[in-house]
Coordinates of C-alpha atoms in Angstrom, one line a residue:
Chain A
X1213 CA -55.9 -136.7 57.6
X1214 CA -53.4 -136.0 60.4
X1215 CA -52.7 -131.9 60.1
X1216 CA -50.2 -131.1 62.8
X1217 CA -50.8 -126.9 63.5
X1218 CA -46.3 -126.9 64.3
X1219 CA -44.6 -123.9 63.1
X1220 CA -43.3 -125.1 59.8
X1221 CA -46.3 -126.6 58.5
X1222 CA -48.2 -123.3 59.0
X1223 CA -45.1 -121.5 57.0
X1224 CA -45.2 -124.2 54.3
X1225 CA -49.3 -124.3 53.8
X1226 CA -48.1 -120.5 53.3
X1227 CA -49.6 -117.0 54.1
X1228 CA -51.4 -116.3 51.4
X1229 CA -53.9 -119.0 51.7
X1230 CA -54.1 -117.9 55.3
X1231 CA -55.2 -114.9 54.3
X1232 CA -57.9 -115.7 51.8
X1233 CA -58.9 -118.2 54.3
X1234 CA -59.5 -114.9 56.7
X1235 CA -61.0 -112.9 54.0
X1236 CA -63.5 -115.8 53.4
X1237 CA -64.6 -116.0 56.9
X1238 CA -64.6 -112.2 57.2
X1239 CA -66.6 -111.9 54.2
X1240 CA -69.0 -115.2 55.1
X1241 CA -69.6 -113.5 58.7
X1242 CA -70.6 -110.2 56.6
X1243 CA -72.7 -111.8 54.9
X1244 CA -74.6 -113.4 57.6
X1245 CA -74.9 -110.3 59.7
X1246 CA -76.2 -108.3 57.3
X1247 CA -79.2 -110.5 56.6
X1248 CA -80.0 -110.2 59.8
X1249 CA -79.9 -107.0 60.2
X1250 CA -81.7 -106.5 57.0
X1251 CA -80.3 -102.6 57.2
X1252 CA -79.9 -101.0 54.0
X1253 CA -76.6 -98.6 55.1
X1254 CA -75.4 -102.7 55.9
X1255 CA -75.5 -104.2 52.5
X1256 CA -74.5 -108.2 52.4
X1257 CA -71.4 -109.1 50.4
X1258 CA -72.8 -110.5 47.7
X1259 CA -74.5 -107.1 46.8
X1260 CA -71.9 -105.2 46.7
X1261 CA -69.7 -107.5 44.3
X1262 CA -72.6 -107.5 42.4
X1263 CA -72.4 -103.7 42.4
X1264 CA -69.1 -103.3 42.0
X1265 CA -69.2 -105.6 38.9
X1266 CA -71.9 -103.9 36.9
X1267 CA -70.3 -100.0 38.2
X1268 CA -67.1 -101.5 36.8
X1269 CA -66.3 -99.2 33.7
X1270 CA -67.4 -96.5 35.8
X1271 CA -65.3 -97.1 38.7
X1272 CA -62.8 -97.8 36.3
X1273 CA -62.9 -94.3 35.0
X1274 CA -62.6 -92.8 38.6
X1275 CA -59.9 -95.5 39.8
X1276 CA -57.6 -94.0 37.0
X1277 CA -58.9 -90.8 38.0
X1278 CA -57.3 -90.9 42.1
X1279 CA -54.6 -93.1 40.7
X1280 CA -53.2 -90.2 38.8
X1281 CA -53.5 -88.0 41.8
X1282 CA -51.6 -90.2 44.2
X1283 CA -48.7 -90.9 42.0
X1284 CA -48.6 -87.7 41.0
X1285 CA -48.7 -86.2 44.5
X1286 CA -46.4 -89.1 46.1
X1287 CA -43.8 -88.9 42.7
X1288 CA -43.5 -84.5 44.3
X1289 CA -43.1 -85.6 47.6
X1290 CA -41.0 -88.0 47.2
X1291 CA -39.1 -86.0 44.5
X1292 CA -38.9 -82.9 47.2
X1293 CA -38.5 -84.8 50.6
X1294 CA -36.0 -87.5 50.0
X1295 CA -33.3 -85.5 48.5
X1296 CA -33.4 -82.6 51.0
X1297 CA -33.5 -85.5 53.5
X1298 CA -31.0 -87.2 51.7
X1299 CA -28.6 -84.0 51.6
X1300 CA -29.7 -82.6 55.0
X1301 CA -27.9 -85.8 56.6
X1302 CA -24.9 -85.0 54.8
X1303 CA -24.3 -81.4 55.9
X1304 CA -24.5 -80.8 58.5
X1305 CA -25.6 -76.8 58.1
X1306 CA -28.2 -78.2 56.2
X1307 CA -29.5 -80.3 58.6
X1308 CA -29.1 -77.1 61.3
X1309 CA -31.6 -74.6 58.5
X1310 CA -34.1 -77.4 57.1
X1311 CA -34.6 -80.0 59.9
X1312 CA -36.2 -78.0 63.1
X1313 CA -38.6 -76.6 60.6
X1314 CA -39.6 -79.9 58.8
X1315 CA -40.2 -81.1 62.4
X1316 CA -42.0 -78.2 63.5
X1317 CA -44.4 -78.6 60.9
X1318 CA -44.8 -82.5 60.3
X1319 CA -47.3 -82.9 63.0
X1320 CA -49.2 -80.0 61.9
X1321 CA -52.5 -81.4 60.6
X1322 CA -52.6 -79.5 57.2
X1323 CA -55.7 -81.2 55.8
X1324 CA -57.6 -78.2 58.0
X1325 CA -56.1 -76.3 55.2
X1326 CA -58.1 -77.9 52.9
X1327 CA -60.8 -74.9 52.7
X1328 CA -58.5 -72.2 52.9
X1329 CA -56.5 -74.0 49.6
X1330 CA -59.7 -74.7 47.6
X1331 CA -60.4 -70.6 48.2
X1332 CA -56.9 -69.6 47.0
X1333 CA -55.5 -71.8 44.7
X1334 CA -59.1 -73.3 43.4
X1335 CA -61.2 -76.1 42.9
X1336 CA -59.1 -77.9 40.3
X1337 CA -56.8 -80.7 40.7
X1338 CA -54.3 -78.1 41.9
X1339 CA -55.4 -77.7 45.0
X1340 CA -55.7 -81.4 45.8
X1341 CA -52.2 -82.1 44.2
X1342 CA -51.0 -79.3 46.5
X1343 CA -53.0 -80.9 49.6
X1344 CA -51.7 -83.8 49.6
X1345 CA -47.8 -83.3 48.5
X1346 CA -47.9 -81.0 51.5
X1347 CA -48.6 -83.7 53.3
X1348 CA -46.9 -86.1 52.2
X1349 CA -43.6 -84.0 52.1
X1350 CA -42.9 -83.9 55.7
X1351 CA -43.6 -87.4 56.4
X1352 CA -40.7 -88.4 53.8
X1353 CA -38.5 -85.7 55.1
X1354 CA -38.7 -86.9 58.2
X1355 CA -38.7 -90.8 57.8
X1356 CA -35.5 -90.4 55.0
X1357 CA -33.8 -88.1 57.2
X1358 CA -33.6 -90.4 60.2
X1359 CA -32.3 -93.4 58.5
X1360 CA -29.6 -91.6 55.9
X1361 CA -28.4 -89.7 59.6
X1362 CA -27.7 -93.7 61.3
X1363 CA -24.4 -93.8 58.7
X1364 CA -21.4 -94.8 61.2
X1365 CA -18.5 -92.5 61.2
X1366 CA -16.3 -95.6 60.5
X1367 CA -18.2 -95.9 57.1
X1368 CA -17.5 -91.9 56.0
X1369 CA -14.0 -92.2 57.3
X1370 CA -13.5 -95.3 55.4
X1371 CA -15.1 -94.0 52.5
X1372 CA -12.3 -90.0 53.2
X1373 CA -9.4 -91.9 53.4
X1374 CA -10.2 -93.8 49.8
X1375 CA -10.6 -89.9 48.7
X1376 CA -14.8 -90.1 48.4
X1377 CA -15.6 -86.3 47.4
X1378 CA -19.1 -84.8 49.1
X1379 CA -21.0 -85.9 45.7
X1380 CA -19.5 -89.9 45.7
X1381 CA -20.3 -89.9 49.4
X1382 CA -23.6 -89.2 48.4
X1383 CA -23.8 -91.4 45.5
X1384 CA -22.0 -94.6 47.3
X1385 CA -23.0 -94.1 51.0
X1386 CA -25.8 -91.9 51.7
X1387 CA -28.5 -92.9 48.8
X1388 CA -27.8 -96.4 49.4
X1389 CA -28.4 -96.4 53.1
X1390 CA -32.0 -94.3 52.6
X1391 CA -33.2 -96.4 49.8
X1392 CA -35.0 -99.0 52.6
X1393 CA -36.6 -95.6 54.3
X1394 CA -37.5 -94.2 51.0
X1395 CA -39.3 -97.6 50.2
X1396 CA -40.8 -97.4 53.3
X1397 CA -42.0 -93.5 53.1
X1398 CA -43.6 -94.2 49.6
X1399 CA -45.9 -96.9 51.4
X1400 CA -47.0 -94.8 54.0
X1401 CA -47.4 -92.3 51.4
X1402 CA -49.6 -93.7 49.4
X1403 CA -51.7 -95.0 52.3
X1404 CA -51.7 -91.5 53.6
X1405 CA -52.4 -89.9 50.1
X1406 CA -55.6 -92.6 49.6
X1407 CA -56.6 -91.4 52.7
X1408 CA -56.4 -87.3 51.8
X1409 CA -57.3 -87.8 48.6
X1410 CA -61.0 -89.1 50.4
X1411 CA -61.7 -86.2 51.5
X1412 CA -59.9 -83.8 49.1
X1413 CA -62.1 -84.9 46.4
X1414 CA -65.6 -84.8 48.7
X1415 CA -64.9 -80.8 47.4
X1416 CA -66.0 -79.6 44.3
X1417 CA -65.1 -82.7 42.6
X1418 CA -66.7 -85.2 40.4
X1419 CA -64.1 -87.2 38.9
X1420 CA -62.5 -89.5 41.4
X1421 CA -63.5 -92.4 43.4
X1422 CA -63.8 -90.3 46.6
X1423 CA -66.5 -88.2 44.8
X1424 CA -68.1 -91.2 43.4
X1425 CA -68.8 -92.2 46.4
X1426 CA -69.6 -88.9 48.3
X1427 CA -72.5 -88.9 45.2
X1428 CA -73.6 -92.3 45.6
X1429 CA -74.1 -91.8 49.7
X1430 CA -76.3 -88.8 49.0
X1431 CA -78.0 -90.4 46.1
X1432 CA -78.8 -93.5 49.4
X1433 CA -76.9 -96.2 46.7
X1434 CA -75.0 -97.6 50.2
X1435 CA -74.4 -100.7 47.3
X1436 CA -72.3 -98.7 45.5
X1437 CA -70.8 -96.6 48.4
X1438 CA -69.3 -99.8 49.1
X1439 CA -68.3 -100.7 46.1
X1440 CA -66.5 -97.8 46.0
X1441 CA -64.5 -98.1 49.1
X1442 CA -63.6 -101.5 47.5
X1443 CA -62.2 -99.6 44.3
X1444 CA -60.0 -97.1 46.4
X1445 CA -58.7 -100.4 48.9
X1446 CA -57.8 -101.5 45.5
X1447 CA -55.9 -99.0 44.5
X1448 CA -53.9 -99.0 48.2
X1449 CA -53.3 -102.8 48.0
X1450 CA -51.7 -102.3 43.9
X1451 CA -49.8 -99.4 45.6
X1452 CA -48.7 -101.7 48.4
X1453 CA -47.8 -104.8 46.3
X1454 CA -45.7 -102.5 43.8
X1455 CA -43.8 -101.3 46.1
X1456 CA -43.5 -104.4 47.9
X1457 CA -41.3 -105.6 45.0
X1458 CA -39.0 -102.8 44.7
X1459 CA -38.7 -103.0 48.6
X1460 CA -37.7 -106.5 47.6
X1461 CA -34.9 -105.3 45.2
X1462 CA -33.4 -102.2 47.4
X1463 CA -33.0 -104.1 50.5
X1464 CA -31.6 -107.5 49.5
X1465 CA -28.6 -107.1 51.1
X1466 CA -30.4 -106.3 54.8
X1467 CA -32.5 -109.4 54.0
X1468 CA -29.6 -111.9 53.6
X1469 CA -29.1 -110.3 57.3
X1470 CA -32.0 -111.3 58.5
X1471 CA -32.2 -114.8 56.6
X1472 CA -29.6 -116.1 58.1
Chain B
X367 CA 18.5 -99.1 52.9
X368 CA 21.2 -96.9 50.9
X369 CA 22.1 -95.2 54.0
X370 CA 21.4 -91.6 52.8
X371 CA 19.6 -88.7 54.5
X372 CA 16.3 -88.9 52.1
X373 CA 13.4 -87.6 53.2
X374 CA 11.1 -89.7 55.4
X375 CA 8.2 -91.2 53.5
X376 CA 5.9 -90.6 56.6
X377 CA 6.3 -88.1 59.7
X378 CA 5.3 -86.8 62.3
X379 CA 6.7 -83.4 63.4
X380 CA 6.0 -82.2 66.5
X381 CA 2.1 -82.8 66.6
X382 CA 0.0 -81.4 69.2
X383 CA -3.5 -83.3 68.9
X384 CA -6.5 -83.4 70.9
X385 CA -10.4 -83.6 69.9
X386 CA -12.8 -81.1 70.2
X387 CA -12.4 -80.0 73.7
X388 CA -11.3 -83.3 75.3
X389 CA -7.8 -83.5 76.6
X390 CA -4.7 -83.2 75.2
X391 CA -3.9 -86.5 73.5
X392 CA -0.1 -86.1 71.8
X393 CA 2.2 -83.1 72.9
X394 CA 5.4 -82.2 70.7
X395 CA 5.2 -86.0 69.0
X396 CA 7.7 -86.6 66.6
X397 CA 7.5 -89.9 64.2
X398 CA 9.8 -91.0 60.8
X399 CA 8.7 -93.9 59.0
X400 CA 11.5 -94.1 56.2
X401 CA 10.2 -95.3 52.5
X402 CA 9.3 -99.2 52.3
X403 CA 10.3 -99.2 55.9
X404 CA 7.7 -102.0 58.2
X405 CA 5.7 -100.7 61.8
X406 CA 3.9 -101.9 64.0
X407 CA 2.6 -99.6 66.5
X408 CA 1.9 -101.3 70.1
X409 CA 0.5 -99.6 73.0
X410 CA -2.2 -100.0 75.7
X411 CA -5.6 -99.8 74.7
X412 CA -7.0 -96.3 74.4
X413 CA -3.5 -94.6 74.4
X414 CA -4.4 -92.8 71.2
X415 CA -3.2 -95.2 68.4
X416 CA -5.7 -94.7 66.2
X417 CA -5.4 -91.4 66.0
X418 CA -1.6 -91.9 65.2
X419 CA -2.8 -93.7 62.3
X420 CA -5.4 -91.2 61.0
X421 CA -2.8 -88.3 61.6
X422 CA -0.2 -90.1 59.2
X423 CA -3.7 -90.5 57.0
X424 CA -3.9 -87.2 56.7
X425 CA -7.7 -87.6 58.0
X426 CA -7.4 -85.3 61.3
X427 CA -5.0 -82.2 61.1
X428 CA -3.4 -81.6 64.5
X429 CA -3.5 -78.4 66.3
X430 CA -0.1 -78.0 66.2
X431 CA 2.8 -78.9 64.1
X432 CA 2.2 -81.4 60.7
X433 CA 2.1 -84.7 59.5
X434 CA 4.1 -85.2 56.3
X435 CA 3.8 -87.0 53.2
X436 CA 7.1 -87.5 51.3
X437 CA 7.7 -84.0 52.9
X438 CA 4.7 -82.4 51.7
X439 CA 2.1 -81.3 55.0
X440 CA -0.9 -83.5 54.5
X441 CA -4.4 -81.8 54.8
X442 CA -6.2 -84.5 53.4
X443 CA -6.1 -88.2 52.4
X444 CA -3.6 -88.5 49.5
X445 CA -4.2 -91.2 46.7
X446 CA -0.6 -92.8 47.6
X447 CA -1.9 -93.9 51.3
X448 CA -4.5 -96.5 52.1
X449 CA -5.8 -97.4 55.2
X450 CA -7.6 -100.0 56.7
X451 CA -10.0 -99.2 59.5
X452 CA -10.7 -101.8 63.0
X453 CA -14.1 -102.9 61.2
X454 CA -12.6 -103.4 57.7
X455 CA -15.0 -100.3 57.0
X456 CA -17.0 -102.0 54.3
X457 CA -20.2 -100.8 52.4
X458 CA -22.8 -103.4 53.4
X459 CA -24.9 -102.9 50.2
X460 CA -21.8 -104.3 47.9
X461 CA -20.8 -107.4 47.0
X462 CA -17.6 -108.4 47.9
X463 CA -16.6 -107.3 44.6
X464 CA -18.4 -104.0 44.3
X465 CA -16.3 -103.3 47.5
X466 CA -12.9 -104.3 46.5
X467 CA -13.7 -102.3 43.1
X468 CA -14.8 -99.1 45.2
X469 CA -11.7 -97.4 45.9
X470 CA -10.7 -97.9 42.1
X471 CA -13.6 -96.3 41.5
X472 CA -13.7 -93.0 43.7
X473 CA -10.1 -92.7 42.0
X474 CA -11.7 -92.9 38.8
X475 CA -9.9 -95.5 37.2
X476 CA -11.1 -97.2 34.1
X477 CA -13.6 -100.0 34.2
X478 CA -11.3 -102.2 32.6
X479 CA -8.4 -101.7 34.6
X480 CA -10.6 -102.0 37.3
X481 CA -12.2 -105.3 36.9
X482 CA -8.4 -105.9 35.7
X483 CA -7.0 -105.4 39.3
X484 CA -10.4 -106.3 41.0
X485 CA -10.6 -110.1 39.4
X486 CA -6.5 -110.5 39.9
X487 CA -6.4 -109.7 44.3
X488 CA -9.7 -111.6 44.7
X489 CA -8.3 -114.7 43.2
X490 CA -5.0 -114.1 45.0
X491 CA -7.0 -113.7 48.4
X492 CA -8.7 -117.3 47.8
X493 CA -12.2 -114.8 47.5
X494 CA -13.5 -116.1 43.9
X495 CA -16.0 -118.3 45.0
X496 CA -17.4 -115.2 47.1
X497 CA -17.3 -112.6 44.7
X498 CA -21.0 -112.0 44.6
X499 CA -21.8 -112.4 48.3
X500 CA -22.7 -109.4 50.7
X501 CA -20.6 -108.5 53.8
X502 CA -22.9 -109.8 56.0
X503 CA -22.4 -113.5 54.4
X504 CA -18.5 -113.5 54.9
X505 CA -17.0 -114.5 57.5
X506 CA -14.5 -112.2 59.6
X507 CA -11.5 -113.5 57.8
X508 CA -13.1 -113.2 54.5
X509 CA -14.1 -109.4 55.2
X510 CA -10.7 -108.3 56.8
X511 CA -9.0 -109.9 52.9
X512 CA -11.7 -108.3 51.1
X513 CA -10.7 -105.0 53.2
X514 CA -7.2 -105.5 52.6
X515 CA -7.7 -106.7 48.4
X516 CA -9.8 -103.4 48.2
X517 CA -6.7 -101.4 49.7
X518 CA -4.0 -103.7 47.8
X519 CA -5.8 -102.8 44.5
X520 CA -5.0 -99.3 44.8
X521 CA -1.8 -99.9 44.5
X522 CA -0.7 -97.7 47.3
X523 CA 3.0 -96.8 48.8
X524 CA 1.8 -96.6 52.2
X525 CA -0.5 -99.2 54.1
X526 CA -1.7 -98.1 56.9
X527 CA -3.7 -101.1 59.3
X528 CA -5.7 -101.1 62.5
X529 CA -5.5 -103.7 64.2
X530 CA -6.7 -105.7 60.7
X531 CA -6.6 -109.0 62.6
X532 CA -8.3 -108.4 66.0
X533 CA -11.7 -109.8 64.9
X534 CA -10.8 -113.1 63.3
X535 CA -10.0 -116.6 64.7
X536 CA -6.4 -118.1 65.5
X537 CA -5.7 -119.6 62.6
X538 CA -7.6 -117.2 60.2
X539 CA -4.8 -115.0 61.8
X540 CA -1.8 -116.1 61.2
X541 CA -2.5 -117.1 57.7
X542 CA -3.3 -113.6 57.1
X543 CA -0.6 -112.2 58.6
X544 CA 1.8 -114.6 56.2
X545 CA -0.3 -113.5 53.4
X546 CA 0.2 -109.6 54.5
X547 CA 4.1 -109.8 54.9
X548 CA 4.5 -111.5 51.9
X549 CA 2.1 -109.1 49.8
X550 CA 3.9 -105.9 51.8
X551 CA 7.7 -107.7 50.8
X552 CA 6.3 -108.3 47.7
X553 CA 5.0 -104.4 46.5
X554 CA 7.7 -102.8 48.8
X555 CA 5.1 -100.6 50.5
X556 CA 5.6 -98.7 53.3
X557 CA 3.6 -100.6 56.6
X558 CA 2.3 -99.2 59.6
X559 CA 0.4 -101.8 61.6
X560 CA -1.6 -100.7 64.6
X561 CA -1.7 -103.9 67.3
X562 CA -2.3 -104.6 70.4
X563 CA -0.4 -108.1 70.1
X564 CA 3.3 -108.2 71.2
X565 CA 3.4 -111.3 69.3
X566 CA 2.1 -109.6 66.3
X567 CA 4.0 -106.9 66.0
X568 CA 7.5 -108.9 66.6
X569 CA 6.4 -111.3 63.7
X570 CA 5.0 -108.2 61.4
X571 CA 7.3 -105.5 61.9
X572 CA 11.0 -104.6 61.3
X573 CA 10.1 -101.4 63.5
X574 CA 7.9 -101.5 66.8
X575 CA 7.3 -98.3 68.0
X576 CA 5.9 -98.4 71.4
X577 CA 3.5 -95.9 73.3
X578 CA 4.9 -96.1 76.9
X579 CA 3.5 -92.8 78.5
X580 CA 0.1 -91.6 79.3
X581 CA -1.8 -89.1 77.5
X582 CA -0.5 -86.8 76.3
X583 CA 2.3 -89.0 74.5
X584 CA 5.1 -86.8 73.9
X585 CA 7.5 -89.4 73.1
X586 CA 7.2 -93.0 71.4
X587 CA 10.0 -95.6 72.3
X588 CA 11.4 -97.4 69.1
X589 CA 12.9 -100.7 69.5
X590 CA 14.8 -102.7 66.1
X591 CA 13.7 -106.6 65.4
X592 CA 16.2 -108.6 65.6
X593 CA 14.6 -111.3 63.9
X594 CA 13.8 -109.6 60.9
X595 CA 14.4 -111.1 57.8
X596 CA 12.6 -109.3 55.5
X597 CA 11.8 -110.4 51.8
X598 CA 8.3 -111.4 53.1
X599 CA 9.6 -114.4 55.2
X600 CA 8.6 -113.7 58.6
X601 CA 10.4 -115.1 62.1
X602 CA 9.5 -118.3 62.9
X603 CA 6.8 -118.8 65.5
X604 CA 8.8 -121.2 67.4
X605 CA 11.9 -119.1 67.3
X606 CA 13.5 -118.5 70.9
X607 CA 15.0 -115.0 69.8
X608 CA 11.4 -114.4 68.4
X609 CA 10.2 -115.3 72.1
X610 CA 13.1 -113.6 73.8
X611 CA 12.2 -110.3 71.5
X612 CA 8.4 -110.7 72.6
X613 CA 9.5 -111.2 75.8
X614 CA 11.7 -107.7 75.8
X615 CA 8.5 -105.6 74.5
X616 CA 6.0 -106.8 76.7
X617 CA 8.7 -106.0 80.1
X618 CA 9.0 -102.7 78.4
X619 CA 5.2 -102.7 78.4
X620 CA 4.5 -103.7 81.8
X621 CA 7.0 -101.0 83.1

């Protein structure tokens, strides 16, 4: 059979098989280099879905476990961050008080406060919860602010001489033109929070998938360390792919843009 | 029209303007626009027209002196005056028919009323058949009627334009500018139409006021149409008084 490698045909033969087609020769080169290795910290492929298959109620039980912890810390953030972000745009005194102190602190890397929290707030979910929103916070603030300030002064004049109010401004103009950056901050926050969430629950945890495996490295199960890390890349990719379709519904009228 | 001394339905009295700390842009300006009355306002490019037009919107307060609504000193937009801005001003996240509906909608009206008036100057406007598309899909023409059904549907006694036409083809054009003379004939609105076409404003306006001094403009220079007809038909093209008139403004121009 004649396969021409042009443009189009790779487009219509269609990226999904092009990635499984990766993941397959990832996972077959894996394989190979860990049998010759024969190093127990490298376990092959197969052994690890094998793992992962008979952990699965457990993993299960942690998945659900970190699951709750990342929507519950990315629902605060995003519930705190975009609508001071939102209104910060808007006013500009708002912008003057909250935004050099959002950006004084956003690159401030808070997870070194991970010790200090776990000693005054505890070792409960609290301090994790508070962990990550903190971080979380300033990297919506910061990502929603920037896009809701690129509104064009022709668009708020427009929008005064129909007689918008502050609130319908808000409503009709400034929301609207954020919702892209607010799609885009809850993907890099849940990344982010998977991430935290690792090491918050290394302390004094033993629910969650990033204790699970913390216990199963100490315990020399590298199988399951890895099967694991498979459970919380799960979790990421089902954050990714939901958000993927309402990115798909909020920004349908910059894709027509780019479509055409 | 009757002759008598009523107030003017728009005015200028002498306005002092200037932005921030730039320079002084209009000094002791005085401007009457009578009810129903038709403008077109000509001058060289920036000489400050805009800001003419957002003065009589009531959307920049000048330092000194007032513009008038009706006699009333406007602060702010009033619901009686709509304006259309140079880029139709359009929110890109709504349908051609969210858009028209919008100002309806900041004024509150009633959803019925509102799909009432939406579905009637979309139809009238030839925009049916793109209803449901996104600014981005229209063409220029289409997005300067959608502009102009979303400010006809607010039934407004004062249109105020920017140069609605600048950004669309020849003959997109000048059907739209028989489809606005006819529409402003038709609701007896008040017009003032920004331009920088001679032609434009001789085929548009009954009134052409023209900005002949530099910054600060002090005074503007009103000349009378002779070819005006009114009742929405507008001079013929081909016209040699219509030429001889265009021919009059742009000397006065050039001087």
């Amino acid at each position: 059979m004649n396969v021409r490698w042009n443009a189009s045909g790779f487009a219509r033969w269609g990226r999904w098989n092009v990635l499984l087609l990766e993941l397959l020769v990832f996972v077959l080169i894996w394989e190979w280099v860990a049998a010759q290795l024969g190093e127990p910290a490298l376990p092959p492929p197969s052994a690890v879905l094998r793992e992962f298959w008979h952990e699965r109620a457990i993993l299960w039980r942690h998945l659900l476990v970190s699951a709750r912890r990342v929507l519950l810390s990315v629902a605060f953030s995003i519930g705190i961050g975009a609508p001071l972000a939102i209104l910060a745009a808007s006013s500009p005194k708002l912008d003057r008080a909250l935004s050099p102190l959002f950006y004084f602190f956003h690159p401030v890397p808070k997870v070194v406060f991970l010790p200090i929290l776990l000693l005054l707030v505890g070792l409960g979910e609290d301090s994790k919860l508070l962990l990550m929103t903190a971080i979380l916070v300033f990297q919506i603030y910061v990502i929603v602010r920037d896009a809701a300030k690129q509104v064009p002064a022709q668009t708020l004049d427009s929008m005064a001489s129909l007689g918008a109010d502050r609130w319908q401004l808000l409503r009709f103009v400034y929301v609207p033109v954020s919702l892209p950056a607010i799609v885009t901050a809850l993907k890099v926050s849940v990344a982010i929070a998977i991430a935290v969430l690792y090491i918050a629950e290394q302390t004094g945890s033993l629910e969650g998938l990033g204790a699970y495996i913390k216990n199963q490295f100490q315990m020399v199960q590298y199988a399951k360390v890895y099967s694991g890390a498979l459970a919380m890349s799960a979790l990421g990719l089902a954050g990714f792919a939901l958000l993927s379709v309402l990115e798909s519904r909020v920004t349908r009228w910059q894709r027509i843009e780019l479509e055409d | 029209m009757g002759g008598m001394d009523e107030t003017a339905h728009l005015e200028l009295c002498s306005v002092d303007f200037r932005y921030g700390g730039g320079p002084a842009l209009l000094s002791g300006l005085d401007w009457r626009i009578g009810r129903g009355e038709t403008w077109a306002l000509l001058g060289p490019s920036g000489c400050g027209k805009t800001t003419l037009l957002y003065l009589l919107a009531g959307m920049r307060i000048p330092q000194r002196g007032n513009a008038q609504y009706a006699g009333e000193a406007l602060r702010r937009p009033r619901p009686e005056i709509g304006l259309v801005l140079q880029d139709f001003g359009l929110l890109p996240w709504l349908t051609a028919a969210a858009n028209v509906e919008l100002g309806m909608r900041l004024r509150g009206l009633a959803p019925a009323e509102r799909e009432a008036r939406r579905d009637g100057w979309l139809e009238r406007l030839g925009l049916r058949a793109v209803a449901r598309q996104y600014p981005v899909q229209l063409s220029g023409g289409q997005r300067q009627r959608v502009a102009l059904a979303r400010l006809l549907a607010l039934q407004t006694e004062a249109l105020l334009l920017d140069e609605p036409f600048a950004a669309v083809d020849e003959l997109t054009r000048e059907r739209l500018q028989e489809t606005l003379g006819l529409l402003v004939a038709e609701l007896g609105a008040t017009q003032v139409l920004v331009t920088h076409s001679v032609e434009e404003a001789a085929l548009l306006a009954q009134h052409i006021a023209l900005i002949l001094e530099a910054v600060p403009i002090g005074e503007i220079t009103v000349l009378q149409n002779p070819c005006w007809q009114g009742e929405g038909s507008l001079p013929a093209r081909d016209d040699p008084d219509y030429f001889a008139f265009c021919r009059e403004i742009r000397s006065l121009l050039k001087r």
